[in-house]
Amino acid sequence: MPLPKLPSKPATILATQDYPTAGAARPATKTPAAKKVAAPIIEAAIAEVAKPVRNAATKIKQVAALMVAKPVPAPAPEPVAAPAPVAKAKPAAKAKAPAAKVTPIKSVKQVEQAHPAKHKPVEVQLKSSASRAADQRGVSKLFVLDTNVLMHDPSSLFRFEEHDVYLPMMTLEELDNHKKGMTEVARNARQVSRTLDALISNTDDDAIENGIPLAKLGNKDAKGRLFFQTRLQSADLPAGLPVGKADNQILAVVRSLESEQDGRPVVLVSKDINMRIKARALGLPAEDYFNDHVLEDTDLLYSGIVQLPDDFWNKHGKDMESWQESKNGYSSTFYRVTGPFIPSLLVNQFIYLEPKNGETAFYGQVKQINGKTAVLQTLRDFSHTKNNVWGVTARNREQNFALNLLMNPECDFVTLLGQAGTGKTLLALAAGLAQVLETKLYNEIIVTRVTVPVGEDIGFLPGTEEEKMSPWMGAFDDNLEVLNKSDSDGGEWGRAATQDLIRSRIKIKSLNFMRGRTFVNKFLIIDEAQNLTPKQVKTLVTRAGPGTKILCLGNIAQIDTPYLTEGSSGLTYVVDRFKGWTHSGHVTLARGERSRLADHASEVL
């Protein structure tokens, strides 16, 4: 059947491998099937014999017994099953590795299924070996918390499910030292102190000795108990380690607990990398606090774009309905389609199909989903000059998707990810100026960003709030210069008048003074949002009043804030939490448009 029509000039096409095809399952690895089958067994063998044994002969016997007990079977003819919608969308997928009747380690299996072959073959284990062994045996653990975990996430006490939590006296001492001041760390320390006070209230000494139920304050997910250090615990640490240092005292408590808790795993949880290294060097299990990570692998982050399989219209166009609607001064075509691939889509996700046989390409957006039925809407072609936004046109497919979100008044929250030079700031500013000065949809543009320097800080800056923020807004000044040069009709005087008008409608605000504010009919741009914590992002997004649109721009590969990673960044947090909401959208920009030098530098440096 013929493909539905779209604007005659589609956006520039990128390489197909930029986004995963909808019909292909994520391949496990590029290793042969025999290696893939044998890998879990070898890892299991290593994990078994890693336990302390008396001599080398016992180790050899254990390995031999394990390999005999779990031989590598011959490849079975039955292939590994792929996800249901994927299998239907692309039956002719790549050859899959035969299934093996072995019981692989859970984490290895998950990594093999979730990661495409282009990813790193060696994945970092978030959990320590003691935690993984306890998970396999189904034994509850005792987590000893370092102070920085509590100051990083005040609710971390209730994030350990059925496991118990232990607080050394030195952790409480450090909490007391950090509670003064108006910083985020001081506020978190005071919140933890109030939580601990509520937990120990109305309890006697025996209850503290036997553990306080963490579910006492209504946190039903926390089924473990909270233990405090109630007596001096001495343990022998290597000679030469300073005894008075807080980290070493906590390590001594962990070693003492390990000798007291017969057979029960004791794990130190710390955000301090050096603390974890010291613990591992002393033979103590230690791991990072990763409950604040939205994703363990940011390559699995929602991109907002999916490529349709080549046979999409053959499988989904049988009872297709189509109609046209005119909204916001633009007429678009809608299609109601039903088929097996629809449940894997999300509302406001962009879809595209670029046939290789020369037929018209299809670019659309998912507007509604009900079971296996979806309503698809065609897009406005912003790559055409007649649809330019403040003189800016889309240079590639992803920029066209982004402009459709930015110019849609029904979309209240937009997130744009991409490396340097993909056009995030330019597109956001152009859309903001067009909707503030031309269509009068918003009153003014408010720009803010995190003031985290790349190098050494230059010290205090003089002047008002806007004058202090102006050095941080160089990127916006550069883009305003580009946007202002595009208007050549009015001459030099006309450009100067336009620049004054633009400056009067753009306000630069600091994040430090956002608490308690409400923005009405504003176009709010949050630049460098990857440096925000999830709590700071929540503070900013909840400032939105009626008629306000919020944009979060950033590149999660350029995080300058200490203790933030790609998985725990506030930008990753909002992208994952807002996906599928009717009034939000996300696009990952994949191609740099700054210059050939910038593109080459981002690839080779």
Coordinates of C-alpha atoms in Angstrom, one line a residue:
M1 CA 0.0 0.0 0.0
P2 CA 1.3 3.6 -0.6
L3 CA 3.0 5.4 2.3
P4 CA 1.2 8.4 3.8
K5 CA 2.4 11.8 2.4
L6 CA 4.4 14.3 4.4
P7 CA 5.9 17.7 3.6
S8 CA 7.8 17.4 0.4
K9 CA 11.3 18.3 1.8
P10 CA 12.2 16.0 4.7
A11 CA 15.1 16.8 7.1
T12 CA 18.6 15.8 6.4
I13 CA 19.1 12.0 6.8
L14 CA 21.6 10.6 9.3
A15 CA 23.1 7.2 9.2
T16 CA 20.7 4.4 10.1
Q17 CA 22.8 3.1 12.9
D18 CA 22.4 6.3 14.9
Y19 CA 19.2 4.9 16.4
P20 CA 18.2 1.3 17.0
T21 CA 15.8 -0.1 14.5
A22 CA 12.4 -0.9 16.0
G23 CA 12.4 -4.4 14.7
A24 CA 15.8 -5.6 15.8
A25 CA 16.4 -7.0 19.2
R26 CA 19.4 -5.6 21.1
P27 CA 22.2 -8.0 20.3
A28 CA 24.0 -9.5 23.3
T29 CA 27.6 -9.6 22.2
K30 CA 29.7 -10.3 19.1
T31 CA 31.3 -13.3 20.7
P32 CA 30.6 -16.8 19.3
A33 CA 27.8 -18.9 20.7
A34 CA 30.2 -21.2 22.5
K35 CA 31.9 -18.4 24.3
K36 CA 28.5 -16.9 25.2
V37 CA 27.4 -20.2 26.7
A38 CA 30.7 -20.8 28.5
A39 CA 31.1 -17.4 30.0
P40 CA 28.5 -17.7 32.7
I41 CA 29.8 -21.1 33.8
I42 CA 33.4 -19.8 34.0
E43 CA 32.2 -16.8 36.1
A44 CA 30.2 -19.1 38.3
A45 CA 33.2 -21.3 38.7
I46 CA 35.4 -18.4 39.7
A47 CA 32.8 -17.2 42.2
E48 CA 32.6 -20.6 43.8
V49 CA 36.3 -21.1 44.3
A50 CA 36.9 -17.5 45.3
K51 CA 35.9 -18.5 48.9
P52 CA 38.9 -19.1 51.2
V53 CA 40.2 -22.7 50.9
R54 CA 43.0 -24.3 52.8
N55 CA 45.3 -25.2 49.9
A56 CA 45.7 -25.2 46.1
A57 CA 44.7 -28.8 45.8
T58 CA 41.3 -28.1 47.3
K59 CA 40.8 -25.3 44.7
I60 CA 41.6 -27.6 41.8
K61 CA 39.2 -30.2 43.1
Q62 CA 36.4 -27.6 43.4
V63 CA 36.9 -26.2 39.9
A64 CA 37.0 -29.7 38.5
A65 CA 33.9 -30.7 40.3
L66 CA 32.0 -27.6 39.2
M67 CA 33.0 -28.1 35.6
V68 CA 31.9 -31.7 35.7
A69 CA 28.6 -30.9 37.4
K70 CA 27.8 -28.1 34.9
P71 CA 29.2 -29.2 31.5
V72 CA 28.8 -26.9 28.5
P73 CA 26.0 -28.5 26.5
A74 CA 25.9 -28.7 22.7
P75 CA 24.1 -25.7 21.1
A76 CA 20.4 -26.4 21.0
P77 CA 18.6 -25.9 17.8
E78 CA 16.0 -23.7 19.5
P79 CA 17.0 -19.9 19.2
V80 CA 16.8 -17.4 22.1
A81 CA 13.4 -15.8 22.1
A82 CA 13.3 -12.1 21.3
P83 CA 10.8 -9.6 22.8
A84 CA 7.3 -10.1 21.3
P85 CA 6.8 -6.8 19.4
V86 CA 10.3 -6.9 18.1
A87 CA 10.0 -10.4 16.7
K88 CA 6.8 -9.5 14.9
A89 CA 8.2 -6.2 13.5
K90 CA 11.4 -7.8 12.0
P91 CA 11.2 -11.5 11.5
A92 CA 14.5 -11.5 9.4
A93 CA 16.7 -10.4 12.3
K94 CA 20.3 -11.4 12.7
A95 CA 21.2 -15.0 13.7
K96 CA 20.8 -15.5 17.4
A97 CA 22.9 -17.6 19.7
P98 CA 21.5 -21.0 20.6
A99 CA 20.0 -21.3 24.1
A100 CA 22.0 -23.2 26.7
K101 CA 20.6 -25.0 29.7
V102 CA 22.8 -23.4 32.3
T103 CA 22.0 -21.0 35.1
P104 CA 24.1 -17.9 34.5
I105 CA 24.8 -15.3 37.0
K106 CA 21.9 -12.8 37.0
S107 CA 24.0 -9.7 36.5
V108 CA 25.9 -11.2 33.6
K109 CA 22.7 -12.3 31.9
Q110 CA 21.1 -8.9 32.3
V111 CA 24.2 -7.2 30.8
E112 CA 24.3 -9.5 27.9
Q113 CA 20.6 -9.0 27.0
A114 CA 20.5 -5.3 27.6
H115 CA 23.7 -4.1 25.9
P116 CA 24.3 -3.9 22.2
A117 CA 27.5 -5.3 20.8
K118 CA 29.1 -1.9 20.3
H119 CA 29.3 -1.4 24.1
K120 CA 32.2 -2.1 26.3
P121 CA 32.6 -5.9 26.8
V122 CA 33.5 -5.5 30.4
E123 CA 30.8 -4.0 32.6
V124 CA 31.5 -2.4 36.0
Q125 CA 29.9 -4.4 38.8
L126 CA 28.0 -2.0 41.1
K127 CA 27.7 -4.6 43.9
S128 CA 30.5 -6.1 45.8
S129 CA 31.2 -9.8 45.6
A130 CA 29.8 -10.3 49.2
S131 CA 26.5 -8.6 48.1
R132 CA 26.2 -10.7 45.0
A133 CA 26.9 -13.9 47.0
A134 CA 24.3 -12.9 49.6
D135 CA 21.7 -12.2 46.9
Q136 CA 22.2 -15.7 45.5
R137 CA 21.8 -17.2 48.9
G138 CA 18.9 -15.0 49.8
V139 CA 20.6 -13.7 53.0
S140 CA 19.9 -10.2 54.4
K141 CA 22.9 -8.0 54.7
L142 CA 24.1 -5.4 57.2
F143 CA 25.0 -2.1 55.5
V144 CA 27.4 0.2 57.3
L145 CA 26.7 3.8 56.0
D146 CA 29.4 6.4 55.5
T147 CA 28.5 10.0 56.3
N148 CA 28.7 11.2 52.7
V149 CA 25.8 8.8 51.8
L150 CA 23.5 10.4 54.3
M151 CA 24.5 13.9 53.2
H152 CA 24.1 13.0 49.6
D153 CA 20.6 11.5 50.0
P154 CA 18.9 12.1 53.3
S155 CA 16.3 9.4 52.6
S156 CA 19.0 6.8 52.0
L157 CA 18.2 5.1 55.3
F158 CA 15.0 3.8 53.8
R159 CA 16.4 2.6 50.4
F160 CA 17.9 -0.7 51.5
E161 CA 14.6 -2.8 51.4
E162 CA 14.8 -5.8 53.7
H163 CA 18.4 -5.3 54.8
D164 CA 19.6 -3.7 58.0
V165 CA 21.5 -0.4 58.4
Y166 CA 24.3 0.3 60.9
L167 CA 25.5 3.8 61.8
P168 CA 28.9 4.0 63.5
M169 CA 29.4 6.7 66.1
M170 CA 31.9 8.5 63.9
T171 CA 29.2 8.9 61.2
L172 CA 27.0 10.7 63.7
E173 CA 30.0 12.8 64.8
E174 CA 30.6 13.9 61.2
L175 CA 26.9 14.7 60.7
D176 CA 27.1 17.0 63.7
N177 CA 30.2 18.8 62.2
H178 CA 28.4 19.4 58.9
K179 CA 25.0 20.6 60.1
K180 CA 25.9 24.3 60.3
G181 CA 25.4 26.6 57.3
M182 CA 23.0 27.2 54.4
T183 CA 24.5 24.8 51.8
E184 CA 22.7 21.8 50.4
V185 CA 25.0 19.5 52.4
A186 CA 24.2 21.3 55.7
R187 CA 20.5 21.1 54.9
N188 CA 20.7 17.4 54.2
A189 CA 22.7 16.8 57.4
R190 CA 20.0 18.6 59.5
Q191 CA 17.3 16.5 57.7
V192 CA 19.1 13.3 58.5
S193 CA 19.4 14.4 62.2
R194 CA 15.7 15.1 62.4
T195 CA 14.9 11.7 60.8
L196 CA 17.1 9.9 63.3
D197 CA 15.5 11.8 66.2
A198 CA 12.1 10.7 65.0
L199 CA 13.2 7.1 64.8
I200 CA 14.7 6.8 68.3
S201 CA 11.9 8.8 70.0
N202 CA 9.8 6.7 72.4
T203 CA 12.3 3.8 72.4
D204 CA 14.2 2.3 75.3
D205 CA 17.8 1.3 75.4
D206 CA 17.0 -2.4 74.7
A207 CA 15.2 -1.3 71.5
I208 CA 18.3 0.6 70.3
E209 CA 20.5 -2.4 71.1
N210 CA 18.2 -4.8 69.2
G211 CA 17.5 -2.5 66.3
I212 CA 14.8 0.0 65.5
P213 CA 12.3 -0.9 62.7
L214 CA 12.9 1.5 59.8
A215 CA 9.2 1.2 58.8
K216 CA 8.4 3.1 62.0
L217 CA 7.8 6.4 60.2
G218 CA 5.6 4.9 57.5
N219 CA 8.2 3.8 55.0
K220 CA 6.7 0.4 54.2
D221 CA 9.4 -0.5 51.7
A222 CA 12.1 -0.4 54.4
K223 CA 11.6 -3.8 56.1
G224 CA 15.0 -3.8 57.9
R225 CA 16.2 -2.4 61.2
L226 CA 18.5 0.5 62.2
F227 CA 21.4 -0.2 64.5
F228 CA 23.6 2.3 66.3
Q229 CA 27.1 1.7 67.6
T230 CA 26.4 1.4 71.3
R231 CA 29.8 0.2 72.5
L232 CA 33.5 0.5 71.6
Q233 CA 34.4 -1.9 68.9
S234 CA 38.1 -2.5 68.4
A235 CA 39.7 -4.1 65.5
D236 CA 43.3 -4.5 64.3
L237 CA 44.0 -2.3 61.3
P238 CA 47.4 -2.3 59.6
A239 CA 50.1 -0.5 61.6
G240 CA 50.7 3.0 60.3
L241 CA 47.1 4.0 59.6
P242 CA 46.2 7.1 61.6
V243 CA 43.9 6.0 64.3
G244 CA 42.3 9.4 64.8
K245 CA 41.0 9.7 61.2
A246 CA 37.3 9.3 60.8
D247 CA 37.5 7.0 57.7
N248 CA 39.9 4.6 59.5
Q249 CA 37.6 4.4 62.6
I250 CA 34.7 3.5 60.3
L251 CA 36.8 0.8 58.6
A252 CA 37.7 -0.6 62.1
V253 CA 34.0 -0.8 62.9
V254 CA 33.3 -2.7 59.7
R255 CA 36.1 -5.2 60.4
S256 CA 34.9 -5.7 64.0
L257 CA 31.3 -6.3 62.8
E258 CA 32.6 -8.8 60.2
S259 CA 34.1 -10.8 63.0
E260 CA 31.0 -10.5 65.3
Q261 CA 28.4 -11.2 62.7
D262 CA 29.0 -14.9 62.1
G263 CA 28.2 -15.7 58.5
R264 CA 26.3 -12.6 57.8
P265 CA 27.7 -10.3 55.1
V266 CA 28.7 -6.8 56.3
V267 CA 29.1 -4.2 53.5
L268 CA 30.4 -0.7 53.7
V269 CA 28.4 1.8 51.6
S270 CA 30.3 5.0 50.7
K271 CA 30.3 7.7 48.0
D272 CA 34.0 8.3 48.7
I273 CA 36.0 6.5 46.1
N274 CA 39.2 6.5 48.2
M275 CA 37.3 5.1 51.1
R276 CA 36.1 2.2 49.0
I277 CA 39.6 1.6 47.7
K278 CA 41.0 1.5 51.2
A279 CA 38.3 -0.9 52.3
R280 CA 39.0 -3.3 49.4
A281 CA 42.7 -3.1 50.1
L282 CA 42.0 -4.2 53.7
G283 CA 39.8 -7.1 52.4
L284 CA 36.5 -5.5 53.4
P285 CA 33.5 -5.5 51.1
A286 CA 32.5 -2.0 50.0
E287 CA 30.3 -0.5 47.3
D288 CA 28.9 2.8 46.0
Y289 CA 25.5 4.1 46.9
F290 CA 23.7 3.5 43.6
N291 CA 20.0 3.8 44.6
D292 CA 20.1 7.4 43.2
H293 CA 21.1 6.1 39.8
V294 CA 18.2 6.4 37.3
L295 CA 19.9 4.0 34.9
E296 CA 22.9 1.7 35.3
D297 CA 23.8 2.3 31.7
T298 CA 23.1 5.7 30.1
D299 CA 23.2 4.1 26.6
L300 CA 19.7 2.7 27.5
L301 CA 18.4 6.2 28.2
Y302 CA 15.2 7.2 26.3
S303 CA 16.1 8.9 23.1
G304 CA 12.6 10.1 22.1
I305 CA 13.1 8.7 18.6
V306 CA 12.5 5.3 17.1
Q307 CA 12.8 3.9 13.5
L308 CA 9.9 2.0 12.2
P309 CA 10.4 -1.4 10.5
D310 CA 10.3 -1.5 6.7
D311 CA 7.1 -3.6 6.7
F312 CA 5.3 -1.3 9.3
W313 CA 2.5 -0.2 6.9
N314 CA 1.9 -3.7 5.6
K315 CA 1.4 -5.0 9.2
H316 CA -0.4 -1.9 10.6
G317 CA -2.2 -0.3 7.7
K318 CA -5.0 -2.8 7.2
D319 CA -7.8 -0.9 8.9
M320 CA -6.0 2.5 9.0
E321 CA -8.1 5.7 9.3
S322 CA -6.8 9.1 8.3
W323 CA -8.1 12.6 8.7
Q324 CA -6.8 16.2 8.7
E325 CA -7.0 18.8 11.5
S326 CA -6.0 22.4 11.6
K327 CA -4.5 23.5 14.9
N328 CA -2.2 26.5 15.8
G329 CA -2.4 27.7 12.2
Y330 CA -1.0 24.5 10.8
S331 CA -2.8 21.7 9.1
S332 CA -1.6 18.2 9.9
T333 CA -2.6 14.7 9.0
F334 CA -3.5 12.0 11.6
Y335 CA -3.5 8.3 11.2
R336 CA -5.1 5.7 13.4
V337 CA -3.2 2.4 13.1
T338 CA -3.4 -0.9 14.9
G339 CA -0.7 -3.6 15.1
P340 CA 1.7 -5.6 17.2
F341 CA 4.4 -2.9 17.4
I342 CA 2.2 -0.2 18.9
P343 CA 2.6 -1.2 22.6
S344 CA 6.4 -0.6 22.5
L345 CA 5.8 3.1 21.6
L346 CA 5.3 6.1 24.0
V347 CA 3.2 9.2 23.7
N348 CA 5.0 12.1 22.1
Q349 CA 7.7 9.8 20.8
F350 CA 9.0 10.6 17.3
I351 CA 8.9 7.9 14.6
Y352 CA 10.3 7.8 11.2
L353 CA 10.5 5.5 8.2
E354 CA 12.9 6.1 5.3
P355 CA 12.4 3.5 2.6
K356 CA 15.4 2.5 0.6
N357 CA 13.4 2.0 -2.5
G358 CA 13.0 5.7 -3.2
E359 CA 9.5 6.0 -1.8
T360 CA 8.5 9.1 0.3
A361 CA 9.9 9.1 3.8
F362 CA 7.5 9.3 6.8
Y363 CA 8.1 11.4 9.8
G364 CA 5.5 11.5 12.6
Q365 CA 4.8 11.7 16.3
V366 CA 2.8 9.4 18.5
K367 CA -0.2 11.4 19.9
Q368 CA -2.3 8.7 21.6
I369 CA -1.9 5.1 22.5
N370 CA -4.7 2.7 23.5
G371 CA -3.6 -0.9 23.7
K372 CA -2.5 -1.9 20.2
T373 CA -4.0 1.2 18.6
A374 CA -2.2 4.5 18.2
V375 CA -2.8 7.9 16.6
L376 CA 0.1 9.2 14.6
Q377 CA 0.5 12.9 13.6
T378 CA 2.6 14.1 10.7
L379 CA 5.2 16.8 11.5
R380 CA 5.7 20.3 10.3
D381 CA 8.8 20.5 8.1
F382 CA 11.0 23.1 9.7
S383 CA 13.8 22.4 7.3
H384 CA 11.9 24.4 4.7
T385 CA 12.7 28.2 4.5
K386 CA 9.0 29.1 4.7
N387 CA 8.7 27.5 8.1
N388 CA 11.9 29.1 9.6
V389 CA 11.9 30.0 13.2
W390 CA 13.4 33.4 13.7
G391 CA 15.5 32.8 10.6
V392 CA 16.6 29.3 11.8
T393 CA 15.8 26.1 9.8
A394 CA 16.4 22.5 10.8
R395 CA 19.6 21.1 9.4
N396 CA 18.9 17.4 10.2
R397 CA 16.1 15.1 11.2
E398 CA 16.6 15.5 15.0
Q399 CA 16.6 19.3 14.8
N400 CA 13.3 19.1 12.9
F401 CA 11.9 16.9 15.7
A402 CA 13.2 19.3 18.4
L403 CA 11.6 22.3 16.7
N404 CA 8.2 20.5 16.5
L405 CA 8.4 20.2 20.3
L406 CA 9.7 23.7 20.9
M407 CA 7.0 25.3 18.8
N408 CA 4.1 23.2 20.1
P409 CA 2.2 25.2 22.8
E410 CA 0.7 22.0 24.1
C411 CA 4.1 20.7 25.1
D412 CA 5.0 22.3 28.5
F413 CA 8.3 20.5 29.3
V414 CA 11.0 19.8 26.7
T415 CA 14.4 18.1 27.2
L416 CA 17.1 18.3 24.6
L417 CA 20.3 16.1 24.9
G418 CA 23.3 16.2 22.6
Q419 CA 27.0 16.8 22.4
A420 CA 28.6 20.2 21.8
G421 CA 27.5 21.8 18.6
T422 CA 24.2 20.0 18.0
G423 CA 22.2 23.3 18.2
K424 CA 20.5 22.9 21.6
T425 CA 20.9 26.5 22.7
L426 CA 20.3 28.1 19.2
L427 CA 17.1 26.2 18.7
A428 CA 15.8 27.0 22.1
L429 CA 16.6 30.7 21.8
A430 CA 15.1 30.9 18.3
A431 CA 11.9 29.2 19.4
G432 CA 11.7 31.4 22.5
L433 CA 12.2 34.7 20.5
A434 CA 9.6 33.6 17.9
Q435 CA 7.0 32.9 20.6
V436 CA 7.7 35.9 22.7
L437 CA 8.1 38.6 20.1
E438 CA 6.1 37.3 17.1
T439 CA 3.2 35.2 18.4
K440 CA 3.2 36.8 21.9
L441 CA 2.5 33.4 23.4
Y442 CA 4.9 34.1 26.4
N443 CA 5.8 37.3 28.2
E444 CA 9.6 36.9 28.3
I445 CA 12.5 34.5 28.2
I446 CA 14.1 33.5 31.5
V447 CA 17.6 31.9 31.2
T448 CA 19.4 30.2 34.1
R449 CA 22.2 27.7 34.5
V450 CA 24.4 26.1 37.2
T451 CA 27.5 28.2 37.9
V452 CA 30.0 25.3 38.1
P453 CA 33.4 26.4 36.6
V454 CA 35.3 24.0 34.3
G455 CA 38.7 25.2 35.7
E456 CA 39.7 27.3 38.8
D457 CA 37.1 29.7 40.0
I458 CA 37.9 33.4 39.4
G459 CA 36.4 34.6 42.7
F460 CA 33.5 36.9 43.5
L461 CA 31.9 38.9 40.6
P462 CA 30.8 42.5 41.1
G463 CA 27.4 44.0 40.2
T464 CA 23.8 43.0 40.3
E465 CA 22.4 39.5 39.9
E466 CA 22.3 39.8 36.1
E467 CA 25.8 41.3 35.9
K468 CA 27.1 38.5 38.1
M469 CA 25.5 35.9 35.8
S470 CA 26.5 37.5 32.5
P471 CA 30.0 35.8 32.4
W472 CA 28.2 32.4 32.6
M473 CA 25.9 33.3 29.8
G474 CA 28.5 33.6 27.0
A475 CA 26.8 30.8 25.1
F476 CA 23.6 32.7 24.9
D477 CA 25.3 35.9 23.8
D478 CA 27.0 34.0 21.0
N479 CA 23.7 32.6 19.8
L480 CA 21.9 35.9 20.1
E481 CA 24.6 37.4 17.8
V482 CA 23.9 34.7 15.2
L483 CA 20.2 35.2 15.4
N484 CA 20.5 39.0 15.2
K485 CA 22.7 38.8 12.1
S486 CA 20.0 36.9 10.2
D487 CA 17.9 40.1 10.0
S488 CA 19.5 42.2 7.3
D489 CA 16.5 44.2 6.1
G490 CA 16.7 47.0 8.6
G491 CA 20.4 47.8 8.3
E492 CA 22.7 48.5 11.1
W493 CA 20.3 50.8 13.0
G494 CA 17.5 48.3 12.6
R495 CA 19.7 45.5 14.0
A496 CA 20.7 47.7 17.0
A497 CA 17.0 48.4 17.8
T498 CA 16.1 44.7 17.4
Q499 CA 19.0 43.8 19.7
D500 CA 17.8 46.2 22.4
L501 CA 14.2 44.8 22.1
I502 CA 15.5 41.3 22.5
R503 CA 17.7 42.2 25.5
S504 CA 14.6 43.7 27.2
R505 CA 12.7 40.4 26.8
I506 CA 15.5 38.1 28.1
K507 CA 16.1 37.9 31.9
I508 CA 19.1 36.1 33.3
K509 CA 18.4 34.6 36.8
S510 CA 20.5 32.7 39.3
L511 CA 19.5 29.3 40.6
N512 CA 20.2 30.5 44.2
F513 CA 17.0 32.6 44.3
M514 CA 14.5 30.3 42.6
R515 CA 13.0 28.9 45.8
G516 CA 9.4 30.1 46.3
R517 CA 9.1 31.8 42.9
T518 CA 6.2 31.2 40.4
F519 CA 6.7 31.9 36.7
V520 CA 3.5 32.8 34.7
N521 CA 3.6 32.8 30.9
K522 CA 7.4 32.5 30.8
F523 CA 9.7 30.7 28.5
L524 CA 12.2 29.2 30.9
I525 CA 15.5 27.8 29.6
I526 CA 17.7 25.8 31.9
D527 CA 21.1 25.4 30.3
E528 CA 23.8 22.9 31.4
A529 CA 21.1 20.9 33.2
Q530 CA 23.4 17.9 33.5
N531 CA 25.1 19.6 36.4
L532 CA 21.9 19.7 38.4
T533 CA 21.0 17.1 41.1
P534 CA 17.5 15.5 40.9
K535 CA 16.4 17.7 43.9
Q536 CA 17.5 20.9 42.2
V537 CA 15.7 19.9 39.0
K538 CA 12.5 19.3 41.0
T539 CA 12.9 22.7 42.6
L540 CA 13.1 24.4 39.2
V541 CA 10.4 22.5 37.4
T542 CA 7.9 23.0 40.2
R543 CA 8.3 26.8 39.7
A544 CA 6.2 26.6 36.6
G545 CA 2.9 28.5 36.7
P546 CA 0.1 28.7 34.2
G547 CA 1.2 29.1 30.6
T548 CA 4.9 28.5 31.3
K549 CA 7.1 26.3 29.1
I550 CA 10.3 24.8 30.6
L551 CA 13.3 23.6 28.5
C552 CA 16.2 21.6 29.9
L553 CA 19.3 21.5 27.8
G554 CA 22.5 19.6 28.4
N555 CA 25.1 17.0 27.6
I556 CA 25.4 14.2 30.2
A557 CA 29.0 13.5 29.0
Q558 CA 30.1 16.9 30.4
I559 CA 29.3 16.8 34.1
D560 CA 31.4 19.2 36.2
T561 CA 29.5 18.8 39.6
P562 CA 31.3 16.5 42.1
Y563 CA 29.5 13.3 43.2
L564 CA 27.2 13.4 40.1
T565 CA 27.5 10.8 37.4
E566 CA 25.7 10.2 34.1
G567 CA 23.3 7.8 35.8
S568 CA 22.5 10.1 38.8
S569 CA 22.3 13.5 37.0
G570 CA 19.1 15.5 37.3
L571 CA 18.9 15.7 33.5
T572 CA 18.9 11.9 33.2
Y573 CA 16.3 11.8 36.1
V574 CA 13.8 14.1 34.4
V575 CA 14.2 12.5 30.9
D576 CA 13.4 9.1 32.4
R577 CA 10.5 10.3 34.6
F578 CA 8.7 12.5 32.0
K579 CA 8.8 10.1 29.1
G580 CA 5.4 9.2 27.9
W581 CA 3.6 12.2 29.5
T582 CA 1.2 13.9 27.1
H583 CA 2.6 17.4 27.6
S584 CA 6.3 16.7 27.5
G585 CA 8.8 15.6 24.9
H586 CA 12.4 14.6 24.5
V587 CA 14.9 14.5 21.6
T588 CA 18.5 13.4 21.6
L589 CA 20.4 15.4 19.0
A590 CA 22.9 13.2 17.3
R591 CA 24.7 15.3 14.7
G592 CA 26.8 18.3 15.3
E593 CA 26.2 21.3 13.1
R594 CA 28.6 23.8 14.6
S595 CA 31.5 23.4 12.2
R596 CA 33.6 20.6 10.6
L597 CA 36.4 21.4 13.1
A598 CA 34.1 21.0 16.1
D599 CA 32.6 17.8 14.7
H600 CA 36.0 16.3 14.1
A601 CA 37.3 17.4 17.6
S602 CA 34.3 15.8 19.3
E603 CA 35.1 12.5 17.6
V604 CA 38.8 12.3 18.0
L605 CA 39.5 14.1 21.2

